[in-house]
PDB file of C-alpha atoms in Angstrom:
ATOM      1  CA  GLY E  29      99.588 113.743 100.877  1.00  0.00           C
ATOM      2  CA  ALA E  30     101.898 116.642 101.463  1.00  0.00           C
ATOM      3  CA  GLY E  31     105.341 115.927 102.545  1.00  0.00           C
ATOM      4  CA  VAL E  32     107.515 117.683 105.081  1.00  0.00           C
ATOM      5  CA  SER E  33     107.735 121.346 104.015  1.00  0.00           C
ATOM      6  CA  GLN E  34     110.460 123.970 105.083  1.00  0.00           C
ATOM      7  CA  SER E  35     110.765 127.661 104.756  1.00  0.00           C
ATOM      8  CA  PRO E  36     112.455 129.718 103.579  1.00  0.00           C
ATOM      9  CA  SER E  37     114.101 127.627 100.894  1.00  0.00           C
ATOM     10  CA  ASN E  38     117.017 130.194 100.734  1.00  0.00           C
ATOM     11  CA  LYS E  39     118.091 132.560 103.327  1.00  0.00           C
ATOM     12  CA  VAL E  40     121.048 134.982 102.926  1.00  0.00           C
ATOM     13  CA  THR E  41     121.873 136.800 106.082  1.00  0.00           C
ATOM     14  CA  GLU E  42     124.781 139.150 107.495  1.00  0.00           C
ATOM     15  CA  LYS E  43     127.110 137.945 110.125  1.00  0.00           C
ATOM     16  CA  GLY E  44     125.743 138.516 113.691  1.00  0.00           C
ATOM     17  CA  LYS E  45     122.132 138.573 112.645  1.00  0.00           C
ATOM     18  CA  ASP E  46     119.680 136.089 114.160  1.00  0.00           C
ATOM     19  CA  VAL E  47     117.682 133.688 111.817  1.00  0.00           C
ATOM     20  CA  GLU E  48     114.590 131.623 112.034  1.00  0.00           C
ATOM     21  CA  LEU E  49     114.065 128.512 109.901  1.00  0.00           C
ATOM     22  CA  ARG E  50     110.665 126.715 109.970  1.00  0.00           C
ATOM     23  CA  CYS E  51     109.656 123.213 109.293  1.00  0.00           C
ATOM     24  CA  ASP E  52     106.246 121.694 108.884  1.00  0.00           C
ATOM     25  CA  PRO E  53     106.093 118.150 109.409  1.00  0.00           C
ATOM     26  CA  ILE E  54     103.694 115.476 107.865  1.00  0.00           C
ATOM     27  CA  SER E  55     100.511 115.441 109.655  1.00  0.00           C
ATOM     28  CA  GLY E  56     100.384 112.711 112.373  1.00  0.00           C
ATOM     29  CA  HIS E  57     104.093 112.298 112.593  1.00  0.00           C
ATOM     30  CA  THR E  58     105.168 112.758 116.175  1.00  0.00           C
ATOM     31  CA  ALA E  59     108.862 112.624 115.833  1.00  0.00           C
ATOM     32  CA  LEU E  60     110.816 115.677 114.321  1.00  0.00           C
ATOM     33  CA  TYR E  61     114.430 115.959 113.699  1.00  0.00           C
ATOM     34  CA  TRP E  62     116.673 118.795 112.500  1.00  0.00           C
ATOM     35  CA  TYR E  63     120.033 118.121 110.617  1.00  0.00           C
ATOM     36  CA  ARG E  64     122.673 120.339 109.092  1.00  0.00           C
ATOM     37  CA  GLN E  65     124.462 119.468 105.874  1.00  0.00           C
ATOM     38  CA  ARG E  66     127.559 121.569 105.080  1.00  0.00           C
ATOM     39  CA  LEU E  67     128.698 121.608 101.535  1.00  0.00           C
ATOM     40  CA  GLY E  68     129.905 118.337 100.356  1.00  0.00           C
ATOM     41  CA  GLN E  69     129.473 116.674 103.612  1.00  0.00           C
ATOM     42  CA  GLY E  70     126.824 114.210 105.150  1.00  0.00           C
ATOM     43  CA  LEU E  71     124.172 115.208 107.578  1.00  0.00           C
ATOM     44  CA  GLU E  72     124.875 116.238 111.258  1.00  0.00           C
ATOM     45  CA  PHE E  73     122.122 115.478 113.516  1.00  0.00           C
ATOM     46  CA  LEU E  74     121.081 118.568 115.692  1.00  0.00           C
ATOM     47  CA  ILE E  75     118.068 118.096 117.745  1.00  0.00           C
ATOM     48  CA  TYR E  76     115.140 115.454 118.052  1.00  0.00           C
ATOM     49  CA  PHE E  77     111.518 116.109 119.363  1.00  0.00           C
ATOM     50  CA  GLN E  78     109.229 113.143 120.145  1.00  0.00           C
ATOM     51  CA  GLY E  79     105.798 114.019 121.347  1.00  0.00           C
ATOM     52  CA  ASN E  80     105.671 115.790 124.711  1.00  0.00           C
ATOM     53  CA  SER E  81     109.205 114.439 125.866  1.00  0.00           C
ATOM     54  CA  ALA E  82     112.039 116.671 126.452  1.00  0.00           C
ATOM     55  CA  PRO E  83     114.082 117.136 123.227  1.00  0.00           C
ATOM     56  CA  ASP E  84     117.253 115.522 122.618  1.00  0.00           C
ATOM     57  CA  LYS E  85     119.453 118.515 122.006  1.00  0.00           C
ATOM     58  CA  SER E  86     122.705 116.732 122.168  1.00  0.00           C
ATOM     59  CA  GLY E  87     123.571 117.602 118.516  1.00  0.00           C
ATOM     60  CA  LEU E  88     123.412 121.440 118.799  1.00  0.00           C
ATOM     61  CA  PRO E  89     126.833 122.894 118.166  1.00  0.00           C
ATOM     62  CA  SER E  90     126.628 125.908 120.339  1.00  0.00           C
ATOM     63  CA  ASP E  91     124.362 127.678 122.606  1.00  0.00           C
ATOM     64  CA  ARG E  92     123.329 129.945 119.631  1.00  0.00           C
ATOM     65  CA  PHE E  93     121.435 127.287 118.237  1.00  0.00           C
ATOM     66  CA  SER E  94     117.752 126.463 119.675  1.00  0.00           C
ATOM     67  CA  ALA E  95     114.783 124.898 118.585  1.00  0.00           C
ATOM     68  CA  GLU E  96     110.999 124.705 119.656  1.00  0.00           C
ATOM     69  CA  ARG E  97     108.218 122.637 118.656  1.00  0.00           C
ATOM     70  CA  THR E  98     104.552 123.424 119.171  1.00  0.00           C
ATOM     71  CA  GLY E  99     102.788 120.086 120.251  1.00  0.00           C
ATOM     72  CA  GLU E 100     103.215 117.741 117.465  1.00  0.00           C
ATOM     73  CA  SER E 101     103.262 120.309 114.523  1.00  0.00           C
ATOM     74  CA  VAL E 102     105.616 123.003 113.467  1.00  0.00           C
ATOM     75  CA  SER E 103     109.143 123.505 114.618  1.00  0.00           C
ATOM     76  CA  THR E 104     111.422 126.512 114.365  1.00  0.00           C
ATOM     77  CA  LEU E 105     115.273 126.342 114.306  1.00  0.00           C
ATOM     78  CA  THR E 106     116.712 129.577 115.647  1.00  0.00           C
ATOM     79  CA  ILE E 107     120.516 130.529 115.174  1.00  0.00           C
ATOM     80  CA  GLN E 108     121.495 133.715 117.199  1.00  0.00           C
ATOM     81  CA  ARG E 109     124.441 135.918 116.170  1.00  0.00           C
ATOM     82  CA  THR E 110     125.150 133.818 112.974  1.00  0.00           C
ATOM     83  CA  GLN E 111     128.748 133.183 112.056  1.00  0.00           C
ATOM     84  CA  GLN E 112     130.073 132.254 108.521  1.00  0.00           C
ATOM     85  CA  GLU E 113     130.601 128.606 109.548  1.00  0.00           C
ATOM     86  CA  ASP E 114     127.038 128.373 110.130  1.00  0.00           C
ATOM     87  CA  SER E 115     126.244 128.507 106.313  1.00  0.00           C
ATOM     88  CA  ALA E 116     124.835 125.249 105.517  1.00  0.00           C
ATOM     89  CA  VAL E 117     121.584 123.533 104.218  1.00  0.00           C
ATOM     90  CA  TYR E 118     119.421 122.792 107.325  1.00  0.00           C
ATOM     91  CA  LEU E 119     117.234 119.867 106.912  1.00  0.00           C
ATOM     92  CA  CYS E 120     114.224 118.926 108.712  1.00  0.00           C
ATOM     93  CA  ALA E 121     112.592 115.373 108.880  1.00  0.00           C
ATOM     94  CA  SER E 122     109.741 113.683 110.514  1.00  0.00           C
ATOM     95  CA  SER E 123     108.672 110.156 111.290  1.00  0.00           C
ATOM     96  CA  LEU E 124     105.615 108.247 112.790  1.00  0.00           C
ATOM     97  CA  ALA E 125     107.486 107.811 116.031  1.00  0.00           C
ATOM     98  CA  GLY E 126     111.012 107.704 117.249  1.00  0.00           C
ATOM     99  CA  GLY E 127     113.037 104.583 116.859  1.00  0.00           C
ATOM    100  CA  PRO E 128     113.939 102.903 113.465  1.00  0.00           C
ATOM    101  CA  ASN E 129     110.868 104.373 111.603  1.00  0.00           C
ATOM    102  CA  THR E 130     111.605 105.959 108.181  1.00  0.00           C
ATOM    103  CA  GLN E 131     112.460 109.607 108.674  1.00  0.00           C
ATOM    104  CA  TYR E 132     110.881 111.771 105.534  1.00  0.00           C
ATOM    105  CA  PHE E 133     113.112 114.851 104.768  1.00  0.00           C
ATOM    106  CA  GLY E 134     111.931 118.268 103.615  1.00  0.00           C
ATOM    107  CA  PRO E 135     114.046 119.932 100.773  1.00  0.00           C
ATOM    108  CA  GLY E 136     115.950 121.976 103.287  1.00  0.00           C
ATOM    109  CA  THR E 137     116.722 125.749 103.799  1.00  0.00           C
ATOM    110  CA  ARG E 138     119.957 126.728 102.330  1.00  0.00           C
ATOM    111  CA  LEU E 139     121.486 129.374 104.798  1.00  0.00           C
ATOM    112  CA  THR E 140     124.406 131.552 103.723  1.00  0.00           C
ATOM    113  CA  VAL E 141     125.970 133.872 106.141  1.00  0.00           C
ATOM    114  CA  LEU E 142     128.190 136.703 104.732  1.00  0.00           C
TER     115      LEU E 142
ATOM    116  CA  GLN G  14     137.582 108.101 114.213  1.00  0.00           C
ATOM    117  CA  LYS G  15     133.909 108.796 112.796  1.00  0.00           C
ATOM    118  CA  GLU G  16     131.345 106.653 113.445  1.00  0.00           C
ATOM    119  CA  VAL G  17     130.473 105.993 109.751  1.00  0.00           C
ATOM    120  CA  GLU G  18     132.996 106.454 107.216  1.00  0.00           C
ATOM    121  CA  GLN G  19     132.176 106.785 103.182  1.00  0.00           C
ATOM    122  CA  ASP G  20     134.371 107.432 100.281  1.00  0.00           C
ATOM    123  CA  PRO G  21     133.152 110.791  98.936  1.00  0.00           C
ATOM    124  CA  GLY G  22     133.901 110.010  95.206  1.00  0.00           C
ATOM    125  CA  PRO G  23     132.895 111.318  92.820  1.00  0.00           C
ATOM    126  CA  LEU G  24     132.145 108.069  90.989  1.00  0.00           C
ATOM    127  CA  SER G  25     131.350 108.168  87.294  1.00  0.00           C
ATOM    128  CA  VAL G  26     130.151 105.043  85.422  1.00  0.00           C
ATOM    129  CA  PRO G  27     128.591 104.068  82.100  1.00  0.00           C
ATOM    130  CA  GLU G  28     125.093 103.294  81.823  1.00  0.00           C
ATOM    131  CA  GLY G  29     124.282  99.727  82.309  1.00  0.00           C
ATOM    132  CA  ALA G  30     127.285  99.026  84.721  1.00  0.00           C
ATOM    133  CA  ILE G  31     127.152  97.586  88.082  1.00  0.00           C
ATOM    134  CA  VAL G  32     127.499 100.059  90.876  1.00  0.00           C
ATOM    135  CA  SER G  33     129.138  99.296  94.225  1.00  0.00           C
ATOM    136  CA  LEU G  34     128.937 101.900  97.129  1.00  0.00           C
ATOM    137  CA  ASN G  35     130.354 101.146 100.433  1.00  0.00           C
ATOM    138  CA  CYS G  36     130.663 102.429 104.034  1.00  0.00           C
ATOM    139  CA  THR G  37     132.275 101.326 107.295  1.00  0.00           C
ATOM    140  CA  TYR G  38     131.277 101.800 110.852  1.00  0.00           C
ATOM    141  CA  SER G  39     132.921 101.720 114.160  1.00  0.00           C
ATOM    142  CA  ASN G  40     130.488 100.472 116.665  1.00  0.00           C
ATOM    143  CA  SER G  41     129.508  96.785 116.468  1.00  0.00           C
ATOM    144  CA  ALA G  42     126.276  97.714 118.603  1.00  0.00           C
ATOM    145  CA  PHE G  43     124.856  99.198 115.587  1.00  0.00           C
ATOM    146  CA  GLN G  44     121.756  97.199 114.090  1.00  0.00           C
ATOM    147  CA  TYR G  45     119.896  99.237 111.769  1.00  0.00           C
ATOM    148  CA  PHE G  46     121.602 100.411 108.474  1.00  0.00           C
ATOM    149  CA  MET G  47     120.084 102.611 105.934  1.00  0.00           C
ATOM    150  CA  TRP G  48     120.757 103.968 102.382  1.00  0.00           C
ATOM    151  CA  TYR G  49     119.477 107.247 101.430  1.00  0.00           C
ATOM    152  CA  ARG G  50     119.643 108.868  98.010  1.00  0.00           C
ATOM    153  CA  GLN G  51     119.813 112.664  97.750  1.00  0.00           C
ATOM    154  CA  TYR G  52     119.160 114.361  94.477  1.00  0.00           C
ATOM    155  CA  SER G  53     120.640 117.857  93.948  1.00  0.00           C
ATOM    156  CA  ARG G  54     118.953 120.490  95.915  1.00  0.00           C
ATOM    157  CA  LYS G  55     116.584 118.051  97.517  1.00  0.00           C
ATOM    158  CA  GLY G  56     116.216 116.291 100.643  1.00  0.00           C
ATOM    159  CA  PRO G  57     117.413 112.645 101.110  1.00  0.00           C
ATOM    160  CA  GLU G  58     114.974 109.916 100.537  1.00  0.00           C
ATOM    161  CA  LEU G  59     115.090 106.420 102.012  1.00  0.00           C
ATOM    162  CA  LEU G  60     116.201 103.962  99.571  1.00  0.00           C
ATOM    163  CA  MET G  61     116.575 100.679 101.759  1.00  0.00           C
ATOM    164  CA  TYR G  62     117.352  99.560 105.273  1.00  0.00           C
ATOM    165  CA  THR G  63     118.493  96.432 106.698  1.00  0.00           C
ATOM    166  CA  TYR G  64     118.608  95.044 110.215  1.00  0.00           C
ATOM    167  CA  SER G  65     121.535  93.340 111.418  1.00  0.00           C
ATOM    168  CA  SER G  66     123.371  91.154 108.915  1.00  0.00           C
ATOM    169  CA  GLY G  67     122.535  89.807 105.485  1.00  0.00           C
ATOM    170  CA  ASN G  68     121.338  90.910 102.252  1.00  0.00           C
ATOM    171  CA  LYS G  69     118.210  92.841 101.187  1.00  0.00           C
ATOM    172  CA  GLU G  70     117.001  93.142  97.449  1.00  0.00           C
ATOM    173  CA  ASP G  71     114.571  95.690  95.956  1.00  0.00           C
ATOM    174  CA  GLY G  72     114.437  95.748  92.140  1.00  0.00           C
ATOM    175  CA  ARG G  73     118.011  96.813  90.812  1.00  0.00           C
ATOM    176  CA  PHE G  74     119.113  97.543  94.315  1.00  0.00           C
ATOM    177  CA  THR G  75     120.695  95.255  96.917  1.00  0.00           C
ATOM    178  CA  ALA G  76     121.901  96.222 100.295  1.00  0.00           C
ATOM    179  CA  GLN G  77     124.291  94.158 102.103  1.00  0.00           C
ATOM    180  CA  VAL G  78     125.585  94.328 105.675  1.00  0.00           C
ATOM    181  CA  ASP G  79     128.614  92.265 106.983  1.00  0.00           C
ATOM    182  CA  LYS G  80     128.850  92.886 110.690  1.00  0.00           C
ATOM    183  CA  SER G  81     132.029  90.882 111.301  1.00  0.00           C
ATOM    184  CA  SER G  82     133.736  93.502 109.194  1.00  0.00           C
ATOM    185  CA  LYS G  83     131.686  96.461 110.003  1.00  0.00           C
ATOM    186  CA  TYR G  84     131.057  96.885 106.309  1.00  0.00           C
ATOM    187  CA  ILE G  85     127.874  97.948 104.548  1.00  0.00           C
ATOM    188  CA  SER G  86     127.379  97.879 100.662  1.00  0.00           C
ATOM    189  CA  LEU G  87     124.787  99.029  98.279  1.00  0.00           C
ATOM    190  CA  PHE G  88     124.798  97.382  94.758  1.00  0.00           C
ATOM    191  CA  ILE G  89     122.953  99.141  91.835  1.00  0.00           C
ATOM    192  CA  ARG G  90     122.460  96.791  88.764  1.00  0.00           C
ATOM    193  CA  ASP G  91     121.819  97.857  85.320  1.00  0.00           C
ATOM    194  CA  SER G  92     122.513 101.563  86.393  1.00  0.00           C
ATOM    195  CA  GLN G  93     120.606 104.241  84.860  1.00  0.00           C
ATOM    196  CA  PRO G  94     121.108 107.938  84.280  1.00  0.00           C
ATOM    197  CA  SER G  95     118.369 108.668  86.624  1.00  0.00           C
ATOM    198  CA  ASP G  96     120.305 106.876  89.316  1.00  0.00           C
ATOM    199  CA  SER G  97     122.892 110.043  89.337  1.00  0.00           C
ATOM    200  CA  ALA G  98     122.597 111.314  92.701  1.00  0.00           C
ATOM    201  CA  THR G  99     124.510 111.330  96.099  1.00  0.00           C
ATOM    202  CA  TYR G 100     124.190 108.121  97.899  1.00  0.00           C
ATOM    203  CA  LEU G 101     124.363 108.491 101.918  1.00  0.00           C
ATOM    204  CA  CYS G 102     124.647 105.535 104.268  1.00  0.00           C
ATOM    205  CA  ALA G 103     123.533 105.956 107.799  1.00  0.00           C
ATOM    206  CA  ILE G 104     122.956 103.869 111.109  1.00  0.00           C
ATOM    207  CA  ILE G 105     120.605 104.437 113.814  1.00  0.00           C
ATOM    208  CA  GLN G 106     122.176 105.606 117.184  1.00  0.00           C
ATOM    209  CA  GLY G 107     120.199 105.430 120.400  1.00  0.00           C
ATOM    210  CA  ALA G 108     117.103 104.599 118.838  1.00  0.00           C
ATOM    211  CA  GLN G 109     116.296 107.701 116.968  1.00  0.00           C
ATOM    212  CA  LYS G 110     119.408 109.597 115.854  1.00  0.00           C
ATOM    213  CA  LEU G 111     120.586 109.057 112.292  1.00  0.00           C
ATOM    214  CA  VAL G 112     124.519 109.328 111.670  1.00  0.00           C
ATOM    215  CA  PHE G 113     125.433 109.730 108.099  1.00  0.00           C
ATOM    216  CA  GLY G 114     128.575 109.024 106.156  1.00  0.00           C
ATOM    217  CA  GLN G 115     129.866 111.752 103.990  1.00  0.00           C
ATOM    218  CA  GLY G 116     127.879 110.608 100.992  1.00  0.00           C
ATOM    219  CA  THR G 117     129.190 109.453  97.529  1.00  0.00           C
ATOM    220  CA  ARG G 118     128.395 111.472  94.449  1.00  0.00           C
ATOM    221  CA  LEU G 119     127.335 109.106  91.654  1.00  0.00           C
ATOM    222  CA  THR G 120     127.188 109.947  87.933  1.00  0.00           C
ATOM    223  CA  ILE G 121     125.790 107.512  85.471  1.00  0.00           C
ATOM    224  CA  ASN G 122     127.001 108.341  81.879  1.00  0.00           C
ATOM    225  CA  PRO G 123     124.390 107.577  78.911  1.00  0.00           C
TER     226      PRO G 123
END
């Protein structure tokens, strides 16, 4: 079946602009995660959605970052007033439920802020 | 102190060699330990996971957890050029959040 998909695959933007990144999880997966991966670094947790529960936003680095999820489907990560330090690969993952279930990752969106 | 520490390498070995990749972690309460493999410009994929201490083997791959020293290892036997990738260790924190090490870039030379 189809895996996690993300769009766009690449995004180049100017400092100060807003960007929206999209994630389509695997059908039936109730849990969805966003991570950020800076060049040469591991992944940093950003936010976690599980069903209709309030999302865990503890990893969002500033109030310029926000995310939404429609039911148990698509999620959008929005970065307002982008800064150069926001340049990274943004990865989305989904799993059947929260907890120690396998997280399946998408290919990521490579964001470059000029 | 970072919750999970991993030597970023890079590590380069000849084909057929045994590879040892390692991480340390800070919190003795962690129970689930994972290894992800990430090819260039791809998302990570789960390779293996272990619960608590001990070894787990899957083909050429063995994951090992030593909770007394807070040390996790991944061994690759008979390494192949197709094993060239970045390997990331991770722990599960608070039942849903993955905390990753920095990743070790591995190259297997034919």
